[in-house]
Coordinates of C-alpha atoms in Angstrom, one line a residue:
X1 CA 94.2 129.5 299.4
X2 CA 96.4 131.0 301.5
X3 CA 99.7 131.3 299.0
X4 CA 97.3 132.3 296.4
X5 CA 96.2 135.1 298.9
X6 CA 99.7 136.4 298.9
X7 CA 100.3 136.4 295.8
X8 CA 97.0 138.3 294.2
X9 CA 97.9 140.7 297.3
X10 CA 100.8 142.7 296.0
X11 CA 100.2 142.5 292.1
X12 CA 96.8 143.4 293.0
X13 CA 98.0 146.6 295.0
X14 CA 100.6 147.3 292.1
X15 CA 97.8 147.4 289.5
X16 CA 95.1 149.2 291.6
X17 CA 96.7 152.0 293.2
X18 CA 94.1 154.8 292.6
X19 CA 91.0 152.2 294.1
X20 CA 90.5 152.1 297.7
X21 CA 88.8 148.9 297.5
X22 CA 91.5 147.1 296.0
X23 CA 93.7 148.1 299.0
X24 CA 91.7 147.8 301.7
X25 CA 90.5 143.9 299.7
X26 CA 94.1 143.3 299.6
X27 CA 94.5 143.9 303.3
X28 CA 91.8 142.0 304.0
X29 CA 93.0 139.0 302.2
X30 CA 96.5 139.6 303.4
X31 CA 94.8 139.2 307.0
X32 CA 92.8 136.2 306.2
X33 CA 96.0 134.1 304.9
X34 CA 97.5 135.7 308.8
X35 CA 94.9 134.7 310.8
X36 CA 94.5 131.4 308.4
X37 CA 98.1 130.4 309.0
X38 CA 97.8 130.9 313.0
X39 CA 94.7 128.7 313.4
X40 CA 92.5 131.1 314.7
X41 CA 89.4 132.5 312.8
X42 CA 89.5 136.1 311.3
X43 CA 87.8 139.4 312.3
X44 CA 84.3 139.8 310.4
X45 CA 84.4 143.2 308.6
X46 CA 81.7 145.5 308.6
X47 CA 80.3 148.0 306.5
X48 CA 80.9 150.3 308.8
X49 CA 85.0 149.9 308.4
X50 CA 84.3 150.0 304.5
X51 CA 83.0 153.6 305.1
X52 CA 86.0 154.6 307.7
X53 CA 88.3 153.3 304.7
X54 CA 86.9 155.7 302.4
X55 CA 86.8 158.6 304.6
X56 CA 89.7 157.8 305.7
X57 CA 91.2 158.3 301.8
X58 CA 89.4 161.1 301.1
X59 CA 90.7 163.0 303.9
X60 CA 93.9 162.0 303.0
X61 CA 93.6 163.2 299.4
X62 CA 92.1 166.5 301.0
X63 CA 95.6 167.1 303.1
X64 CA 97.9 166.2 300.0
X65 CA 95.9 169.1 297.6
X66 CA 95.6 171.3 301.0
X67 CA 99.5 170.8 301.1
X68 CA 100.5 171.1 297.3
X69 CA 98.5 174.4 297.5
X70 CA 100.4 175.9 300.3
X71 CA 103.4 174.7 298.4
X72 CA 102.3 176.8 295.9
X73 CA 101.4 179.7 297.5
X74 CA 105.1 179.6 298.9
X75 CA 107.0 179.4 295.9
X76 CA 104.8 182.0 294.0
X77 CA 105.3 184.4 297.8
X78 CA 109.1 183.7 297.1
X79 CA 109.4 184.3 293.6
X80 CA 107.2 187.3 294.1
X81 CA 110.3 189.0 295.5
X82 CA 112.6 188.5 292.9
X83 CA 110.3 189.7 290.4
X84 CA 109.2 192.7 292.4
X85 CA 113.7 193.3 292.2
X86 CA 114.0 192.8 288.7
X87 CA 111.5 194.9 287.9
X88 CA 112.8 197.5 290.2
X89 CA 116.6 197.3 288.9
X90 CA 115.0 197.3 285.4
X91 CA 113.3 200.8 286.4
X92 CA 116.4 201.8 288.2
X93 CA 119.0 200.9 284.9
X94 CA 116.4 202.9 282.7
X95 CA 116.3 205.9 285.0
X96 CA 120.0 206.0 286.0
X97 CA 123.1 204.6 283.8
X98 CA 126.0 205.9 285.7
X99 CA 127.9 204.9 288.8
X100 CA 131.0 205.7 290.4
X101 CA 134.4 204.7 289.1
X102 CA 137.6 205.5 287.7
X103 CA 138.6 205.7 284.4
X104 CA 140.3 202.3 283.3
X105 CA 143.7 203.7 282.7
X106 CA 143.9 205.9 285.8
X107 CA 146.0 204.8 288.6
X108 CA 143.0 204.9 290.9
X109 CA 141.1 202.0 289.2
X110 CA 143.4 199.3 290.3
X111 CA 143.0 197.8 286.2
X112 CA 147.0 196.2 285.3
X113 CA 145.8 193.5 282.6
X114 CA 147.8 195.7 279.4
X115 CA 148.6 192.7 277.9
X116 CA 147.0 194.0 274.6
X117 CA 149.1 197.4 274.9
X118 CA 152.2 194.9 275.6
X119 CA 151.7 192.8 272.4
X120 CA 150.9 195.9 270.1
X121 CA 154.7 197.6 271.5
X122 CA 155.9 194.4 270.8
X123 CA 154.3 194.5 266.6
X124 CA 155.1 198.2 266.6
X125 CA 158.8 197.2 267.5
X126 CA 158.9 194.4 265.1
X127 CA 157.7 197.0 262.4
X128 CA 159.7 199.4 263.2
X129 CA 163.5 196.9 263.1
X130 CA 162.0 195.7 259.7
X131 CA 161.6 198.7 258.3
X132 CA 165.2 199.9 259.3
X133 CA 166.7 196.7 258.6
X134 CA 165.3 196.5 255.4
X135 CA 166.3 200.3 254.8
X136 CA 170.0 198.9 255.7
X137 CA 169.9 196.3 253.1
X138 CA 168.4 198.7 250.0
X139 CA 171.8 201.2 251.3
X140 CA 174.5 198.9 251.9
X141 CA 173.2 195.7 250.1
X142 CA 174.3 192.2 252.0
X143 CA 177.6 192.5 254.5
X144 CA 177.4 189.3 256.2
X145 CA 180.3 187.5 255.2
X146 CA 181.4 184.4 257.6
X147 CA 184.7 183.8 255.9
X148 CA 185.9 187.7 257.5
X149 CA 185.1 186.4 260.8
X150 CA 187.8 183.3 260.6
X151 CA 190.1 186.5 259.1
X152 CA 189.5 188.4 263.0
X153 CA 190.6 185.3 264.6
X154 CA 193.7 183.9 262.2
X155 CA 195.3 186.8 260.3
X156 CA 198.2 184.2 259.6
X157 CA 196.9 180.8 259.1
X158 CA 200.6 179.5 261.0
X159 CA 200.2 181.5 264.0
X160 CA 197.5 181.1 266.4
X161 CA 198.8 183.8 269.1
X162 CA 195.3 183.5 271.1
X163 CA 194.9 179.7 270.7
X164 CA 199.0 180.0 272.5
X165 CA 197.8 182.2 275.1
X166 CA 194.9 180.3 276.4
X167 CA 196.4 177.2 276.0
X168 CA 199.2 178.8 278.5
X169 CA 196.9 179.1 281.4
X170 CA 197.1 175.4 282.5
X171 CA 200.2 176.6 284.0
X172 CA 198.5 179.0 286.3
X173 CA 195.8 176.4 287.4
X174 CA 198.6 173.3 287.8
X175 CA 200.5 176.6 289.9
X176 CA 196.9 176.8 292.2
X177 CA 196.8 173.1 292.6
X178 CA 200.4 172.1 293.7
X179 CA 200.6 175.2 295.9
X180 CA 197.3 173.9 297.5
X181 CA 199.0 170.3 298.2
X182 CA 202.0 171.4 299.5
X183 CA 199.7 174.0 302.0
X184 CA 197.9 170.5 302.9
X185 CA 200.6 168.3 303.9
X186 CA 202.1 171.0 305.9
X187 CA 205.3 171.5 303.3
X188 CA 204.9 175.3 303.4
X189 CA 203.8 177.8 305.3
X190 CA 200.5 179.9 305.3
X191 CA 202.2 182.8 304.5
X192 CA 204.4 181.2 302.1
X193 CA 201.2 179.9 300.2
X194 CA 199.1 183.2 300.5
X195 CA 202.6 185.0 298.7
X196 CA 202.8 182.3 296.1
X197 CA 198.8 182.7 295.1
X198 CA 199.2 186.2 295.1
X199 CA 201.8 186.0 292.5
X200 CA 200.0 183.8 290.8
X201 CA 196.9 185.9 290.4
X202 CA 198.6 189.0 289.2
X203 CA 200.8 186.9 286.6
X204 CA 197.3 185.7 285.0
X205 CA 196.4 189.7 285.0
X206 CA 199.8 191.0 283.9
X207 CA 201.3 188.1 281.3
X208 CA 198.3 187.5 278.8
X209 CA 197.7 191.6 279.0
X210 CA 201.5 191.9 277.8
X211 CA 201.4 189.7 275.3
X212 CA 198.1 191.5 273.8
X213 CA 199.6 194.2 273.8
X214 CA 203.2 193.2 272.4
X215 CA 202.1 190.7 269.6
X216 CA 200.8 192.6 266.8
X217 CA 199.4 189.4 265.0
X218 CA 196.4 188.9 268.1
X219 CA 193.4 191.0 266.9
X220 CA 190.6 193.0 269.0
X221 CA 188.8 189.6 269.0
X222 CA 190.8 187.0 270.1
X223 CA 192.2 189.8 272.9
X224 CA 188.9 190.7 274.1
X225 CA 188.7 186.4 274.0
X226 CA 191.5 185.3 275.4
X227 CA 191.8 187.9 278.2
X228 CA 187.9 186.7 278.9
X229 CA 189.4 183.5 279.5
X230 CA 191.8 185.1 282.2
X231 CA 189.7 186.9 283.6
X232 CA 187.1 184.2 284.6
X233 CA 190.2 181.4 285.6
X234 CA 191.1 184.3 287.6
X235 CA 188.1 184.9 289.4
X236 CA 187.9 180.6 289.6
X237 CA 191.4 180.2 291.3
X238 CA 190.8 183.2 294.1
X239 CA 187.9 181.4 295.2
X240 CA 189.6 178.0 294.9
X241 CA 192.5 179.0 297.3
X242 CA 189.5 180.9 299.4
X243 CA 187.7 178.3 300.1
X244 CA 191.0 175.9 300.8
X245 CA 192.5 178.1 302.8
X246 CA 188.7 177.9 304.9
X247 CA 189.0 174.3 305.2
X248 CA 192.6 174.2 306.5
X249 CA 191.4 176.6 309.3
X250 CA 188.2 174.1 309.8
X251 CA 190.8 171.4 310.2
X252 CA 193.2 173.1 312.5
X253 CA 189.9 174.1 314.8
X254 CA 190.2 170.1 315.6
X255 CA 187.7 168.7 313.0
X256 CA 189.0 165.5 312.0
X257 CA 186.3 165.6 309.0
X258 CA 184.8 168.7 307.0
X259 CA 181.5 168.0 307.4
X260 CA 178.6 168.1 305.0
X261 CA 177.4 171.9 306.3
X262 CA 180.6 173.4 305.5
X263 CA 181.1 172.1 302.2
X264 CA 177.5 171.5 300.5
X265 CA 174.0 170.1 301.3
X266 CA 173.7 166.2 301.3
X267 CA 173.9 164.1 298.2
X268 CA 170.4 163.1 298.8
X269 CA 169.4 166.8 298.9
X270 CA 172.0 167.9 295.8
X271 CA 172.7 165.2 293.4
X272 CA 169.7 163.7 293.0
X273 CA 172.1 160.7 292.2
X274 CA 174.3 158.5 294.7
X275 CA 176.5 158.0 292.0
X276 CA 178.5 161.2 292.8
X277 CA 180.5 160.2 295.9
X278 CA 180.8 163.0 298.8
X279 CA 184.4 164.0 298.8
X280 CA 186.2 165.8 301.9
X281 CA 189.3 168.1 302.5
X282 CA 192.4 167.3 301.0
X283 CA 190.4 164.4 299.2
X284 CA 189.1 167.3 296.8
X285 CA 193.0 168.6 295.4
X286 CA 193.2 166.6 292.7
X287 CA 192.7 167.1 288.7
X288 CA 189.8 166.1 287.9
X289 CA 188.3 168.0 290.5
X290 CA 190.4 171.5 289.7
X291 CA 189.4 171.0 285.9
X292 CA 185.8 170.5 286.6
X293 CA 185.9 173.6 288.6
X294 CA 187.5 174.9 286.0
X295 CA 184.8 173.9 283.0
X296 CA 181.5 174.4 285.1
X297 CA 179.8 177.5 284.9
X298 CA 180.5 179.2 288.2
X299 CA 182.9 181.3 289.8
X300 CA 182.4 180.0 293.1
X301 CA 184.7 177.0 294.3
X302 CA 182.9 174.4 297.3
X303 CA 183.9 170.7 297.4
X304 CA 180.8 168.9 296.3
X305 CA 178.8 170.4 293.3
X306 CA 174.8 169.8 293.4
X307 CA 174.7 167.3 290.3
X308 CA 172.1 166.2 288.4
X309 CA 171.1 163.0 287.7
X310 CA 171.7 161.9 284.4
X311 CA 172.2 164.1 280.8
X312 CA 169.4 165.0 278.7
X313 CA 170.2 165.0 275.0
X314 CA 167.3 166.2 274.1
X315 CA 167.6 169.7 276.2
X316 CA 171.6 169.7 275.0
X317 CA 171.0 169.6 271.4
X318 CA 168.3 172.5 272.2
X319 CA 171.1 174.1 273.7
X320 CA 173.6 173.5 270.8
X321 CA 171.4 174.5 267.7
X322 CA 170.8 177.7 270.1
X323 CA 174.8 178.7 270.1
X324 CA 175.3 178.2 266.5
X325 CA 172.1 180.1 265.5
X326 CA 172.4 182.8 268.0
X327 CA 176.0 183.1 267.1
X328 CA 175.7 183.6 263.5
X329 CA 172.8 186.1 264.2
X330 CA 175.1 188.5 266.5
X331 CA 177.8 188.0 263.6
X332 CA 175.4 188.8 260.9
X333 CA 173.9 192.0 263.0
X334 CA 177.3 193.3 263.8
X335 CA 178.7 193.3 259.9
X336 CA 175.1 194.3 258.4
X337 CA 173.8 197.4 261.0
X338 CA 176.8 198.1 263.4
X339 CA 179.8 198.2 261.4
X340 CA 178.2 200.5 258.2
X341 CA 176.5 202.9 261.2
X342 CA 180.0 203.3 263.0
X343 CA 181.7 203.9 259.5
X344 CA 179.2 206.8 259.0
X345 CA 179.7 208.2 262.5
X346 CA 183.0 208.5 261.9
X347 CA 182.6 212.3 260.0
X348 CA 180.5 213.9 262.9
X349 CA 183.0 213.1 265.9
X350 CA 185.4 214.7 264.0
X351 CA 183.9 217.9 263.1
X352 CA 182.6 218.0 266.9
X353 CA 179.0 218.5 265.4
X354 CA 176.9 217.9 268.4
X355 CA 173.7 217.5 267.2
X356 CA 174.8 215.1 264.2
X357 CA 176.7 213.3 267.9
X358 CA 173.7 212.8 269.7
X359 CA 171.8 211.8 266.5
X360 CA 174.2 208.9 265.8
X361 CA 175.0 207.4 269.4
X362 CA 171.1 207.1 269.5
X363 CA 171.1 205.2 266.3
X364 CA 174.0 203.3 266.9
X365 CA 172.0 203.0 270.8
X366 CA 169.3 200.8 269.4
X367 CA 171.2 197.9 267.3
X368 CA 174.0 197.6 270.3
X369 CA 171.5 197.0 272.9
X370 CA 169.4 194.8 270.5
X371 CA 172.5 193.0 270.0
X372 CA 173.5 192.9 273.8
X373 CA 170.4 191.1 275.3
X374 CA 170.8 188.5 272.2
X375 CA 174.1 188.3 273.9
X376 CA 173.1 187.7 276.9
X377 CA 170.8 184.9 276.0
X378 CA 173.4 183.1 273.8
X379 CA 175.7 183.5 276.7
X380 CA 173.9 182.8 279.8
X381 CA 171.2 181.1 279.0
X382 CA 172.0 178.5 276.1
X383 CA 175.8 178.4 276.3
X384 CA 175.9 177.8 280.4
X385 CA 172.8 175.4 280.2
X386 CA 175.0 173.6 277.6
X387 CA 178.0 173.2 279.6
X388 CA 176.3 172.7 282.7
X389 CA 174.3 169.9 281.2
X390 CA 177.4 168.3 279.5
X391 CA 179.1 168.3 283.2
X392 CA 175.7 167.5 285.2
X393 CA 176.1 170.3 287.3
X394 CA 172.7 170.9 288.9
X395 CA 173.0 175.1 290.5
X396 CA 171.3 176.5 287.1
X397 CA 170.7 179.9 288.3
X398 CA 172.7 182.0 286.1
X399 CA 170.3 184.9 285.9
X400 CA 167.4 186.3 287.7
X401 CA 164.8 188.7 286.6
X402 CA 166.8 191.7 286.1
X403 CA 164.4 193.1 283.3
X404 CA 161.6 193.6 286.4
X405 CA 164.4 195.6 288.4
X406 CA 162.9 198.9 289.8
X407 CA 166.6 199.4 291.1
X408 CA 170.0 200.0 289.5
X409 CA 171.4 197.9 292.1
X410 CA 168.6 195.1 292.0
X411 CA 169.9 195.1 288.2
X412 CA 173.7 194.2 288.7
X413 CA 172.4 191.7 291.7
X414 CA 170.7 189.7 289.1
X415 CA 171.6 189.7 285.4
X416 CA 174.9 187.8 286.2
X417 CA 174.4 185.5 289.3
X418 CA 177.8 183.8 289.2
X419 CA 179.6 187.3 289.5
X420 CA 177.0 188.1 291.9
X421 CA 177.7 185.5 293.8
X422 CA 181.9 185.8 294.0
X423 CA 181.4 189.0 294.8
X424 CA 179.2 188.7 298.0
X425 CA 181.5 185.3 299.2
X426 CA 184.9 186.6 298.8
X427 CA 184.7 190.1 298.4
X428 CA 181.6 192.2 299.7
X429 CA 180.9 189.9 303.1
X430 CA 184.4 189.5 303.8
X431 CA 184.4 193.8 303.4
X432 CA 181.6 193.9 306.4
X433 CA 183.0 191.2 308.2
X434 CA 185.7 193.6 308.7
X435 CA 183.9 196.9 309.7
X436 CA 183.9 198.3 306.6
X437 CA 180.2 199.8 306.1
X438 CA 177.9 198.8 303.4
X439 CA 178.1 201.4 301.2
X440 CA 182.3 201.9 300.9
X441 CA 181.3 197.9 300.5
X442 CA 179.2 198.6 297.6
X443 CA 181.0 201.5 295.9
X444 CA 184.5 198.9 296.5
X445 CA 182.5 196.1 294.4
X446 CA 182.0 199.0 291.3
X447 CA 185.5 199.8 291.4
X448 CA 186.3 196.2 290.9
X449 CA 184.1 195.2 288.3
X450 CA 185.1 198.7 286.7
X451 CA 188.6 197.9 286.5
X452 CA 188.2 194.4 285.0
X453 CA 185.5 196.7 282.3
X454 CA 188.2 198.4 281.4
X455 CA 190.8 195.4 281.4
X456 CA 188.4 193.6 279.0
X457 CA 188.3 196.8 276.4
X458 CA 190.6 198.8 276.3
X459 CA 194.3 196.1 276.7
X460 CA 192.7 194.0 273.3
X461 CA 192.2 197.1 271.4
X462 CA 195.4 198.7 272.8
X463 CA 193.7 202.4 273.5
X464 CA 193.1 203.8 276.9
X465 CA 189.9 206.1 277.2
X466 CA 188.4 205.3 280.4
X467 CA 185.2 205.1 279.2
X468 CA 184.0 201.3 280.7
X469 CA 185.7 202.8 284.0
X470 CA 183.7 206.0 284.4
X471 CA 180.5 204.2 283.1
X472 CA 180.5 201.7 285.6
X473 CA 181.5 204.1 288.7
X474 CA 178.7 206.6 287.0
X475 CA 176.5 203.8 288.2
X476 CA 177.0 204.4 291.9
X477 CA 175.4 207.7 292.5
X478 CA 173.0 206.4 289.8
X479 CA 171.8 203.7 292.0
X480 CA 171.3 206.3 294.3
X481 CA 169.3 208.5 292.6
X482 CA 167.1 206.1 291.0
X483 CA 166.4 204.5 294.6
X484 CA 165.7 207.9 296.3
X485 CA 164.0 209.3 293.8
X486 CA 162.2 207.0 291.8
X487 CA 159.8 204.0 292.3
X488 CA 158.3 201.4 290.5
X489 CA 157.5 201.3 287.0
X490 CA 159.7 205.2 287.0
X491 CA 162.7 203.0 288.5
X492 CA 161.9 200.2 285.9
X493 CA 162.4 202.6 283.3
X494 CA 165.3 204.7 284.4
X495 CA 167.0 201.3 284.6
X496 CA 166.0 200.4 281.2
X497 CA 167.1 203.6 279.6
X498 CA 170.6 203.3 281.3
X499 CA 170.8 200.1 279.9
X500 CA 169.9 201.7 276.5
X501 CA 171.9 204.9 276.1
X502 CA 174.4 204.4 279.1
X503 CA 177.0 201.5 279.2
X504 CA 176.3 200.6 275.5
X505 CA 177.5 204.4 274.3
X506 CA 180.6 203.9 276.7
X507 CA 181.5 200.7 274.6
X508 CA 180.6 202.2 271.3
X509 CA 182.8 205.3 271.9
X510 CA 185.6 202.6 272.5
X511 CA 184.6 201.2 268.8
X512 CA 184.4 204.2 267.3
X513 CA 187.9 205.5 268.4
X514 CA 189.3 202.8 267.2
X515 CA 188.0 203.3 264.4
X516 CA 189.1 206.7 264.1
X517 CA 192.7 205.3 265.0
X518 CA 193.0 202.7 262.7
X519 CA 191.0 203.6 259.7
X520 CA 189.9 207.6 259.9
X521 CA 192.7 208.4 257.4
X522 CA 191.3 205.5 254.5
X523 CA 187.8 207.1 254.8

């Protein structure tokens, strides 16, 4: 009776919920099977305790409405609120549409999302090379022609005078290494060594200039290459025997070792491979390591290179089909728009007509920059990636971003980082290091990279004019001006139009003179 009590208890709840009765019976039974399984006899229930049951529910019922309603009465107090303000801002937006504010373009509003205004410059400029290239090709018809470009580099298919001449300058960098043994076995003198890197240094500036200039069979082109070449091994082999010469001093201060601070950050740091051993002075005066120096894309010499950890083909051959395209483009530009515009520019220089003058260095302005920054991404940014993926060599800052620079000198500091970076090792700290106050410092570093302008252009096409020099030192009292005077976006654009119709126009007058030299009488 019991079990069957505790059964019907809870299905019988479950089905009667609403019913008091069938509670309280449930209870009851519930009690009974209690009492039951004690032994003991069960309370007699009264009618009384019915009615208390019953009451008792009621009332409850009677608290849970009570409660719902005050529920109610809260919500609808709360949302009485927010109704009362909607109503009120919808009356205050009817009465009253203005407010406060800038417009959007003013300086005032704080507003910098142009990205619109940037892309429709960027369509207009698009348009605007289309329509003048296409204007190019209905006047002059197609000049791209490949096989004229082998003819700049070979005018005699037996005599390759620049091939010669840049094969010579192993001899200068077997002169740097052997001079930098004998310093580190003790065979010579300090002063013997600094006289024989000395000479060294000048012959690579003097010997490949004299033979530009002597053999008539090396074009413009394979000049302006080969002395390139010079230059940069140049620029390699000062800082090699700078940074030699700073490890025989380390050694002589009683350090057994060169340690890993004065040479390069640890391999676990660097290489991101422990394949590439740490090597130490003398260990690093061998050939290998001189002729890595000599292929990776730096100017600045330290004993152990940050290397990366294995080559990706995939980002090389990137790379690759980056060089040949971007070459044939800057080929194809030159002999289509720059060559036909210098031809016609020609007349006006020579008749001194001013305003024809102005009107043609402004056109000739727009290809020679457009073909300058294609330049400078063949050059820097697919041709260095290449090599330094080929060699693993893990520093990839070549360039910074120069095109945000609100300074002339924040310009030069960041377009070419490896010049950048000789210049403040070995020339411009060693300047203050020495007394010599920043800005002499400064105006020293233009004079140097303005003679090696002019060394570049005007030795391979054998015509001196000064123009790269007085361009470049022009930029000193530019940087000046633009820093004192101008700010922000103004300094952005003074930079950009000096970039435009300043260096550029230098080069160009170098092109058309020759020109005018070579060909002024045939035309």
């Amino acid at each position: 009776m019991s079990d069957r009590a505790e059964m019907r208890g809870p299905s019988s709840r479950r089905r009667r919920t609403t019913i008091s009765g069938g509670a309280s019976g449930g209870a009851k039974q519930a009690n009974g099977s209690k009492w039951h399984e004690a032994g003991e006899k069960p309370p007699q229930s009264s009618g009384k305790t019915k009615t208390d049951g019953v009451s008792r529910h009621a009332s409850n019922n009677g608290k849970v409405d009570r409660e719902m309603g005050k529920q109610q009465q809260l919500q609808q107090l709360a949302n009485s609120p927010k109704k009362q303000r909607s109503a009120a801002e919808d009356i205050n937006e009817r009465l009253s549409c203005h407010v406060l504010q800038e417009s959007l373009l003013s300086s005032a509003s704080g507003y910098n999302n142009y990205r619109g205004i940037l892309n429709w410059c960027v369509v207009m400029l698009v348009l605007s090379n289309a329509r003048l290239f296409l204007e190019n090709i209905i006047k002059y018809g197609i000049l791209v022609d490949p096989i004229q470009v082998v003819s700049l580099f070979l005018e005699d298919p037996y005599s390759w005078p620049a091939a010669c001449l840049i094969i010579v300058s192993n001899v200068f960098i077997l002169a740097a290494l052997y001079t930098e043994r004998r310093l580190a076995v003790g065979t010579i003198s300090e002063t013997t060594g600094l006289i024989l890197h000395i000479f060294n240094l000048a012959a690579m500036l003097i010997f490949p200039s004299a033979i530009v200039l002597t053999v008539t069979s090396i074009t413009p082109v394979g000049g302006v290459l080969s002395l390139g070449i010079y230059t940069v091994l140049f620029l390699k082999l000062y800082s090699y025997q700078d940074t030699n010469r700073w490890c025989r001093e380390i050694r002589q201060a009683k350090a057994k070792r060169l340690t890993r601070s004065y040479s390069c950050p640890s391999v676990a740091q660097s290489n991101g491979s422990a394949v590439h051993t740490h090597v130490s002075y003398p260990g690093n005066l061998t050939h290998r390591d001189i002729y890595y120096f000599v292929s990776a894309p730096t100017l600045c010499y330290q004993l152990n290179f940050p290397r990366s950890p294995r080559i990706r083909k995939s980002f090389l051959m990137r790379r690759l089909f980056e060089m040949l395209f971007f070459m044939q483009l800057l080929v194809g530009l030159i002999q289509q728009w720059m060559v036909p515009t210098i031809q016609n520019s020609m007349k006006p220089f020579q008749e001194m007509d001013f305003s024809r003058m102005v009107e043609r260095l402004l056109k000739l302005a727009v290809p020679n920059h457009l073909i300058w920054l294609i330049f400078f991404y063949w050059f820097f940014h697919s041709s260095m990636n290449f090599m330094a993926e080929l060699l693993q060599f893990g520093d990839r800052e070549f360039y910074k971003d120069w095109w945000n620079s609100e300074s002339v000198t924040y310009f030069w500091a960041n377009w070419n980082i490896p010049v950048h970076k000789w210049c403040l090792r070995h020339f411009y700290k060693p300047m203050l290091k020495r007394g010599v106050n920043k800005f002499l410092a400064q105006t020293a570093v233009f004079l140097v990279s303005a003679f090696f302008h002019e060394y570049l252009v005007s030795v391979p096409l054998k015509m001196f004019r000064l123009w790269a020099f007085m361009g470049m030192m022009a930029q000193v009292p530019l940087a000046w001006f633009v820093g004192r005077f101008l700010n922000g976006n103004y300094g952005n654009a003074a930079v950009w139009i000096s970039l435009i119709i300043g260096q550029p126009v230098a080069v160009l007058m170098y092109v058309h003179d020759y020109y005018v030299i070579h060909y002024g009488s045939t035309t």
